[in-house]
PDB file of C-alpha atoms in Angstrom:
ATOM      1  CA  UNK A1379      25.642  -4.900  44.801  1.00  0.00           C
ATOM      2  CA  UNK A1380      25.238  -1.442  43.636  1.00  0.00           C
ATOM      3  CA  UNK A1381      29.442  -1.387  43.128  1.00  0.00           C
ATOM      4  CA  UNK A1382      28.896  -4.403  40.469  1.00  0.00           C
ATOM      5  CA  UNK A1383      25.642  -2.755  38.898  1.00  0.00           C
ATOM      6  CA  UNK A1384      28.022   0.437  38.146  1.00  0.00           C
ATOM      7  CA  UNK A1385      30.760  -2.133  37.044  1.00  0.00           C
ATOM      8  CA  UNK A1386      28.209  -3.537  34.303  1.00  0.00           C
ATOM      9  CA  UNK A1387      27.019   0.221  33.373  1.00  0.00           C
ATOM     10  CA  UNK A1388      30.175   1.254  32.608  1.00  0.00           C
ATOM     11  CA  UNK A1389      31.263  -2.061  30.825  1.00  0.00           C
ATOM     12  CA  UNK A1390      28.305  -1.590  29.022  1.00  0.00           C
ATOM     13  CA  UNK A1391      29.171   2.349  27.949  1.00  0.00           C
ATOM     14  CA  UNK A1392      32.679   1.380  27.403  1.00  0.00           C
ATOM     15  CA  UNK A1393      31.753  -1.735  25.164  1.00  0.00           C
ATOM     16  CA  UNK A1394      28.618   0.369  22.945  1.00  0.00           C
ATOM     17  CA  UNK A1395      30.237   3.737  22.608  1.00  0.00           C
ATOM     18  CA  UNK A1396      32.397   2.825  19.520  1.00  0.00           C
ATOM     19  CA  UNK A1397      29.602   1.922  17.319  1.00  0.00           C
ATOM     20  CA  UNK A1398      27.456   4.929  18.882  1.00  0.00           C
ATOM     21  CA  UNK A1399      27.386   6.140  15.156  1.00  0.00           C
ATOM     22  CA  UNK A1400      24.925   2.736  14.243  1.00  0.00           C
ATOM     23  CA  UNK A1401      21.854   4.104  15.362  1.00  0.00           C
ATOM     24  CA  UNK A1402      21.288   7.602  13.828  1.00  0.00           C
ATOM     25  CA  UNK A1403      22.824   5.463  10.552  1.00  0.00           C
ATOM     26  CA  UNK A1404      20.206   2.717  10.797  1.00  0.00           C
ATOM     27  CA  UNK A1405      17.260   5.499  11.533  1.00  0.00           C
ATOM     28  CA  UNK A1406      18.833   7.574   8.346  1.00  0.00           C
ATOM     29  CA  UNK A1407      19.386   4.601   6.003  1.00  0.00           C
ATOM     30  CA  UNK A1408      15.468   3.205   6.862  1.00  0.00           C
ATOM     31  CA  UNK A1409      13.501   6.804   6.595  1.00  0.00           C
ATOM     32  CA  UNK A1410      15.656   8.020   3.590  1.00  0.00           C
ATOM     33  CA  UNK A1411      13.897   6.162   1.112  1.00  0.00           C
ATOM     34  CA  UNK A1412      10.583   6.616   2.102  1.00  0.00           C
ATOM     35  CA  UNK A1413      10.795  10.053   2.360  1.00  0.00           C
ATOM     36  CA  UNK A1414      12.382  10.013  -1.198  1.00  0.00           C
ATOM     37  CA  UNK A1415       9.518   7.837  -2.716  1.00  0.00           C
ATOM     38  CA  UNK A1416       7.132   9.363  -0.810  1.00  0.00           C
ATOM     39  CA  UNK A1417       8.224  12.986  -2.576  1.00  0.00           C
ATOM     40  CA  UNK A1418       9.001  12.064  -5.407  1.00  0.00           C
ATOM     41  CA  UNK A1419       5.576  10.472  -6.352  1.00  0.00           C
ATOM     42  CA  UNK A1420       3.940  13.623  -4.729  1.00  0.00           C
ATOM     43  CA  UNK A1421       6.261  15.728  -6.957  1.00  0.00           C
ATOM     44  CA  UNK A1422       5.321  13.518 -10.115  1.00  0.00           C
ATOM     45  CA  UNK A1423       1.474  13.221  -9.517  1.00  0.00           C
ATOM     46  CA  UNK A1424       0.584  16.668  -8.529  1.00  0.00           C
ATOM     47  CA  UNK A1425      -1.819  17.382 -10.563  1.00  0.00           C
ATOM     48  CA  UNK A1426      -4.141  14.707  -9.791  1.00  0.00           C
ATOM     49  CA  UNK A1427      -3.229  15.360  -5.499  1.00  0.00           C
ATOM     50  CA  UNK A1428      -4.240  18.593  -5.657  1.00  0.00           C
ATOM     51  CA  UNK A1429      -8.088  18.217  -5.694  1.00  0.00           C
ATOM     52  CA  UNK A1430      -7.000  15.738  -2.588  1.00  0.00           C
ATOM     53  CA  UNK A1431      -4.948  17.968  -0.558  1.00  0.00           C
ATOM     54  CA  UNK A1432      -8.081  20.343  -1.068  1.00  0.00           C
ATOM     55  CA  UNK A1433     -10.989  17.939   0.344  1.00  0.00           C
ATOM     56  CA  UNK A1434      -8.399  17.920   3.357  1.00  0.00           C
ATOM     57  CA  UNK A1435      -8.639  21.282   3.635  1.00  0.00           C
ATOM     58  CA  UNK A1436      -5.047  22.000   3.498  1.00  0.00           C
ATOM     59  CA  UNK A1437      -4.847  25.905   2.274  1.00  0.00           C
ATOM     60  CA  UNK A1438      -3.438  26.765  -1.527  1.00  0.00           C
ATOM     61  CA  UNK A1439      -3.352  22.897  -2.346  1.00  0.00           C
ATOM     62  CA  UNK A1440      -1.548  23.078  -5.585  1.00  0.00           C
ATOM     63  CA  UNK A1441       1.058  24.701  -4.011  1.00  0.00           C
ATOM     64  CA  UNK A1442       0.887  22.624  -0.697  1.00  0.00           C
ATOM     65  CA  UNK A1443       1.564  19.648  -3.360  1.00  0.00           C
ATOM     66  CA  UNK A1444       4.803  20.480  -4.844  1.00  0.00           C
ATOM     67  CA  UNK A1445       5.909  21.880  -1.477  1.00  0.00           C
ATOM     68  CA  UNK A1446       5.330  18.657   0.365  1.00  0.00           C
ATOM     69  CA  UNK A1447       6.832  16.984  -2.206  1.00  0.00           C
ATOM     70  CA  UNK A1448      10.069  18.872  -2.645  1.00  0.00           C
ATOM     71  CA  UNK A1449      10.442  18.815   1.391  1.00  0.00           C
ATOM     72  CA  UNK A1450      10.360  14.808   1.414  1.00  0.00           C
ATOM     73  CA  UNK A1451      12.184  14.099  -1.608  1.00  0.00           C
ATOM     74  CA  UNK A1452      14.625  17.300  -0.413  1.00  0.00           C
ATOM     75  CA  UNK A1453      14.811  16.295   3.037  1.00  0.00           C
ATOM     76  CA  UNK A1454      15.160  12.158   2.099  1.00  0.00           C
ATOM     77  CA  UNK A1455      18.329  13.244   0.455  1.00  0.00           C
ATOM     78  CA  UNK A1456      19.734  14.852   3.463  1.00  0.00           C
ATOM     79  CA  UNK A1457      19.071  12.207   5.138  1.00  0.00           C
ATOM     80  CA  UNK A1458      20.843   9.680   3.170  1.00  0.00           C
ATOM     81  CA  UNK A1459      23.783  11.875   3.015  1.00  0.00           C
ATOM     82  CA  UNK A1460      23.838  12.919   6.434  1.00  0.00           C
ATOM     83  CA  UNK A1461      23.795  16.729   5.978  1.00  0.00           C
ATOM     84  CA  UNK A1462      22.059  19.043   7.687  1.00  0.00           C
ATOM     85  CA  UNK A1463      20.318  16.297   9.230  1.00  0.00           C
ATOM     86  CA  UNK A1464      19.109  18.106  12.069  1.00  0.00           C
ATOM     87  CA  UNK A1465      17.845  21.134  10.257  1.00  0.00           C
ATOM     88  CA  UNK A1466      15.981  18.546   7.816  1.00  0.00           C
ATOM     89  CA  UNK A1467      13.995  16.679  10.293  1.00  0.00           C
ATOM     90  CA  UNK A1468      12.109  20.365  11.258  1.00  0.00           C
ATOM     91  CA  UNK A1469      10.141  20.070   8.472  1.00  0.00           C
ATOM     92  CA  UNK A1470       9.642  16.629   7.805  1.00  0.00           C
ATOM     93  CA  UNK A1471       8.264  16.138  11.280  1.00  0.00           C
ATOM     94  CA  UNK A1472       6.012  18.710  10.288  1.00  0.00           C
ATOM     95  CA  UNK A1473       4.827  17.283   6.814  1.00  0.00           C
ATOM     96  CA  UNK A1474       3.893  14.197   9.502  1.00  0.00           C
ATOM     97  CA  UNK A1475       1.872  16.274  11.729  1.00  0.00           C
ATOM     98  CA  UNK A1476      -0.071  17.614   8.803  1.00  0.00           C
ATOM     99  CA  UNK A1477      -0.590  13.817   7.390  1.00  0.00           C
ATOM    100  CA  UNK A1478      -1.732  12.752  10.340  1.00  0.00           C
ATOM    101  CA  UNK A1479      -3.847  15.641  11.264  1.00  0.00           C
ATOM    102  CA  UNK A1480      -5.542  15.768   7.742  1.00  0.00           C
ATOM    103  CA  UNK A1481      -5.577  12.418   6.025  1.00  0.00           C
ATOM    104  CA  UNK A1482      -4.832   9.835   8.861  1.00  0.00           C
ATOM    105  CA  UNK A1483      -6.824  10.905  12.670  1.00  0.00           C
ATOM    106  CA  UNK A1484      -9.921  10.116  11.706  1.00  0.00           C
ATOM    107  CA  UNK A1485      -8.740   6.480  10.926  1.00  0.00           C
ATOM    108  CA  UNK A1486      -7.638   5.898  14.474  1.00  0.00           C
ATOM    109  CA  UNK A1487      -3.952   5.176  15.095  1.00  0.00           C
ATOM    110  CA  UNK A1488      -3.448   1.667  13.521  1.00  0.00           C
ATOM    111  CA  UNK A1489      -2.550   1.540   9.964  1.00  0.00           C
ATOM    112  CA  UNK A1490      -3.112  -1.668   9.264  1.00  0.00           C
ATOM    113  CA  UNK A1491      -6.825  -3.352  11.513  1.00  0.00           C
ATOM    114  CA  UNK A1492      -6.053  -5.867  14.364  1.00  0.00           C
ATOM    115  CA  UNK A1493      -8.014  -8.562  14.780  1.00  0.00           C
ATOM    116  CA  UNK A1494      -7.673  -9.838  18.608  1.00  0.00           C
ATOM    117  CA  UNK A1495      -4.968  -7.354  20.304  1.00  0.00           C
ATOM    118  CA  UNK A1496      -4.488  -2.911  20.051  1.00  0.00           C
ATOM    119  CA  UNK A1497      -2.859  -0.741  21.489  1.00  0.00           C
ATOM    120  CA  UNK A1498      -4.990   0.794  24.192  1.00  0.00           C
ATOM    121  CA  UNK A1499      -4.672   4.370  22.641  1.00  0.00           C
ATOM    122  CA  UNK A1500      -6.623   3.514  19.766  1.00  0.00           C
ATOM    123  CA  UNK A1501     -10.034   5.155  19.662  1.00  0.00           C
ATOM    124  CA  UNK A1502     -11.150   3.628  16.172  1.00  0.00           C
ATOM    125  CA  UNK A1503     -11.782   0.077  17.403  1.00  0.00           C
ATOM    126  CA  UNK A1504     -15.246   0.393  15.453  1.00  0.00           C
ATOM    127  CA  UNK A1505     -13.230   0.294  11.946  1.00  0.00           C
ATOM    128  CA  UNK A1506     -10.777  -2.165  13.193  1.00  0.00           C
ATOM    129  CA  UNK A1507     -14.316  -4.054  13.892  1.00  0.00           C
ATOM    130  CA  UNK A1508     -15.550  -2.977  10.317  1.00  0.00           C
ATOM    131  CA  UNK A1509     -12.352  -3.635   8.319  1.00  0.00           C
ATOM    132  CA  UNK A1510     -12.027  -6.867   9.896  1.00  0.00           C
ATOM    133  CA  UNK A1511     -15.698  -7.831   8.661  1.00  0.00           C
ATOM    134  CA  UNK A1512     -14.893  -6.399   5.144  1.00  0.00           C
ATOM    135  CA  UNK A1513     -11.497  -8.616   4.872  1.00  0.00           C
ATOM    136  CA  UNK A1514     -13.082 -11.848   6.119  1.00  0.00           C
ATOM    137  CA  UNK A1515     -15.945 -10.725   3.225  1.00  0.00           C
ATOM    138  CA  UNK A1516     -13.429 -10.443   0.175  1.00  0.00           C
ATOM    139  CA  UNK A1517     -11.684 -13.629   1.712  1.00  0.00           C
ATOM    140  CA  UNK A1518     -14.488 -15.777   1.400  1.00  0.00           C
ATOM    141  CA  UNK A1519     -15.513 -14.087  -2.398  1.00  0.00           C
ATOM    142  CA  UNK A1520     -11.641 -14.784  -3.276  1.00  0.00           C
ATOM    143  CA  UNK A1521     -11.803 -18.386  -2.295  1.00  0.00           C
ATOM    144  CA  UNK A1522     -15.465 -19.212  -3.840  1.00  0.00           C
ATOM    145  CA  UNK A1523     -14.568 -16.851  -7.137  1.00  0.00           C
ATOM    146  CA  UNK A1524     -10.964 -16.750  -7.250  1.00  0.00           C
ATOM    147  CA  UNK A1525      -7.472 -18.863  -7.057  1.00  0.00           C
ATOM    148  CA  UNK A1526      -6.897 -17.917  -3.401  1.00  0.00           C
ATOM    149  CA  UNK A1527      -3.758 -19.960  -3.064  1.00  0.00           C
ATOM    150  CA  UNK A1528      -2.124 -17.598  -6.085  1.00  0.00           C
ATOM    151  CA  UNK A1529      -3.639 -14.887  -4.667  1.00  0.00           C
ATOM    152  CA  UNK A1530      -1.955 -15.190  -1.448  1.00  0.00           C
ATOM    153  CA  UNK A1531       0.798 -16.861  -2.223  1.00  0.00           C
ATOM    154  CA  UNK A1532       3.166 -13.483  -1.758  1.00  0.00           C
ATOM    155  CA  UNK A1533       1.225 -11.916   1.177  1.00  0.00           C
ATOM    156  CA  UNK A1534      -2.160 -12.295   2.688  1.00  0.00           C
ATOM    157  CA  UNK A1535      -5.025 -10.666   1.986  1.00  0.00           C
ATOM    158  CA  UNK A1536      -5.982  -7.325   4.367  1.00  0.00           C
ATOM    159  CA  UNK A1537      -7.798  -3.926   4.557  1.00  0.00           C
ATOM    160  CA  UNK A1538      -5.659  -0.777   4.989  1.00  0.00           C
ATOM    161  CA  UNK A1539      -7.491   1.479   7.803  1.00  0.00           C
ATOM    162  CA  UNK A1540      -5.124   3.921   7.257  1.00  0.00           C
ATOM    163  CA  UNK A1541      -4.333   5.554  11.081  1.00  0.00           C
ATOM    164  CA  UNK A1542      -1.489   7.768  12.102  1.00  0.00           C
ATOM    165  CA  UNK A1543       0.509   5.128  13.260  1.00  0.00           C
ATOM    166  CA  UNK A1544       3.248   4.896  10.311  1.00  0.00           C
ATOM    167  CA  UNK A1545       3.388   9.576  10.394  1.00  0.00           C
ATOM    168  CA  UNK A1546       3.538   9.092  14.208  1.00  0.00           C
ATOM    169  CA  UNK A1547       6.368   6.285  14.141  1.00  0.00           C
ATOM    170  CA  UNK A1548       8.153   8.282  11.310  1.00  0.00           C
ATOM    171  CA  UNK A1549       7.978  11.566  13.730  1.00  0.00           C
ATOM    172  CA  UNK A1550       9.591   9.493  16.153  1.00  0.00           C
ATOM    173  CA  UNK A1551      12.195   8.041  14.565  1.00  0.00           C
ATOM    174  CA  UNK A1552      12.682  12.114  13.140  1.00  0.00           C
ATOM    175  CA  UNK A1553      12.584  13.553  17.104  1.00  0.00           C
ATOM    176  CA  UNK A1554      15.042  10.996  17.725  1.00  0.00           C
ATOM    177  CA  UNK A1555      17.685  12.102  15.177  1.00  0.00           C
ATOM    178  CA  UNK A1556      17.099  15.652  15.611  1.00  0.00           C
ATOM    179  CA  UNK A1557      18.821  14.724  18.969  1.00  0.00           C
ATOM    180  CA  UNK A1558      21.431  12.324  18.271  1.00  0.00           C
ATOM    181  CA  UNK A1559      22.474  13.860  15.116  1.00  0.00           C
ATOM    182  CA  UNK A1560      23.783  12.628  12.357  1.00  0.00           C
ATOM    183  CA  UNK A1561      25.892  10.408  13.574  1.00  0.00           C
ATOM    184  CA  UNK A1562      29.856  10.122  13.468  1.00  0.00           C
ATOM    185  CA  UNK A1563      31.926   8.650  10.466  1.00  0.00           C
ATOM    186  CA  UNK A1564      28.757   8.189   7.594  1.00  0.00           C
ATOM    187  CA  UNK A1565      27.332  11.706   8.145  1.00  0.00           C
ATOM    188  CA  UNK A1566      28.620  14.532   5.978  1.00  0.00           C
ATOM    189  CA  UNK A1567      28.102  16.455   8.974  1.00  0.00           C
ATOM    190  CA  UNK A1568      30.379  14.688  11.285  1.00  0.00           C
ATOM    191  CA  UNK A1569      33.486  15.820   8.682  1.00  0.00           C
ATOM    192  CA  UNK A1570      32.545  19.321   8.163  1.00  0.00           C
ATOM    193  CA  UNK A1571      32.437  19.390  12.135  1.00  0.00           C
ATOM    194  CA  UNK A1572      35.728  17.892  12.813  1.00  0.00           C
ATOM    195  CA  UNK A1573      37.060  20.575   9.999  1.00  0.00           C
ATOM    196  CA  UNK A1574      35.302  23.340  11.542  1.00  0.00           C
ATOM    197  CA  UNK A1575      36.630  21.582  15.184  1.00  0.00           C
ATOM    198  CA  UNK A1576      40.483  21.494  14.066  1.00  0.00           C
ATOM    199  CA  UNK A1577      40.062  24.640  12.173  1.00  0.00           C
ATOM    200  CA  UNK A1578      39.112  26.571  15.702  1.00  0.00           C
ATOM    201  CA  UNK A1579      41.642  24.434  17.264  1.00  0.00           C
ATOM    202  CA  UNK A1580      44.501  26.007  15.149  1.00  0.00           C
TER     203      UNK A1580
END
């Protein structure tokens, strides 16, 4: 049994390791542009985030603002090119420890409130309760007051709640490619590698 069980691993090694280069691809091609939108509007709305960044209590806000900014729209770039990609997700991992340290704990972990299920880490299940009461609040003032069918007709109607959970699944998906790299073939990286590799090989 355990002969056939190795048999299957290594089929299954042998059979995945050519398109090994998929997943740090997938996790580059998917954070890239939010990372790039998410600087960029930083970068072009400073001067109204500033007085925000400062009720968080982040130190030197102004500055904070455009530095934040430049390191996700800098950083969202590398990403998309696949260069440097290790060295970039240092500091956006940190710009997502600082969101969800300053703007997001206090909202619990969900982004987005549950109604029936959550994860059993979440220690804000009295605004998933309040949020919940809120949306079922505008719902009924939509459908008395409003034309809920147009309303809804591209997405129902809910209450952000705002938790960590989208900075901690982004610092995830960042741990994971400060491992695995770039990724071969689509990664700038990978080439100036395999030039460096051949170079020390000659």
């Amino acid at each position: 049994m355990t002969g056939i069980l190795n048999c299957a691993q290594n089929l299954l090694e042998r059979t995945t390791r050519p398109f090994d280069f998929l997943a740090p691809l997938a996790l580059r091609i998917y954070l890239a542009p939010v990372f790039i939108m998410a600087g960029s509007n930083k970068l072009r709305h400073a001067e109204y985030l500033g007085p925000y960044f400062e009720s968080l209590g982040i130190p030197a806000p102004e500055l904070m603002v455009y530095v934040a900014g430049l390191t996700e729209l800098l950083g969202g770039i590398a990403l998309l090119a696949g260069l440097a990609v290790r060295w970039a997700t240092l500091p956006l991992m940190f710009t997502m420890l600082v969101a969800a340290a300053t703007a997001h704990w206090e909202n619990g972990w969900h982004a987005l409130p549950e109604t029936e299920l959550t994860m059993p880490w979440e220690w804000r299940t009295d605004l998933i309760e309040e949020a919940n009461t809120r949306k079922e609040a505008a719902r009924s003032l939509l459908k008395e007051h409003g034309n809920y069918g147009w309303l809804t007709e591209t997405g129902s109607i809910t209450i952000l709640k705002n938790g960590i959970e989208f900075a901690a699944t982004y610092f995830i998906m960042l741990l994971a490619l400060l491992y695995l790299g770039a990724g071969r073939f689509l990664s700038i990286d990978y080439w100036i590698a395999m030039r460096w590799r051949n170079r020390d090989n000659c």
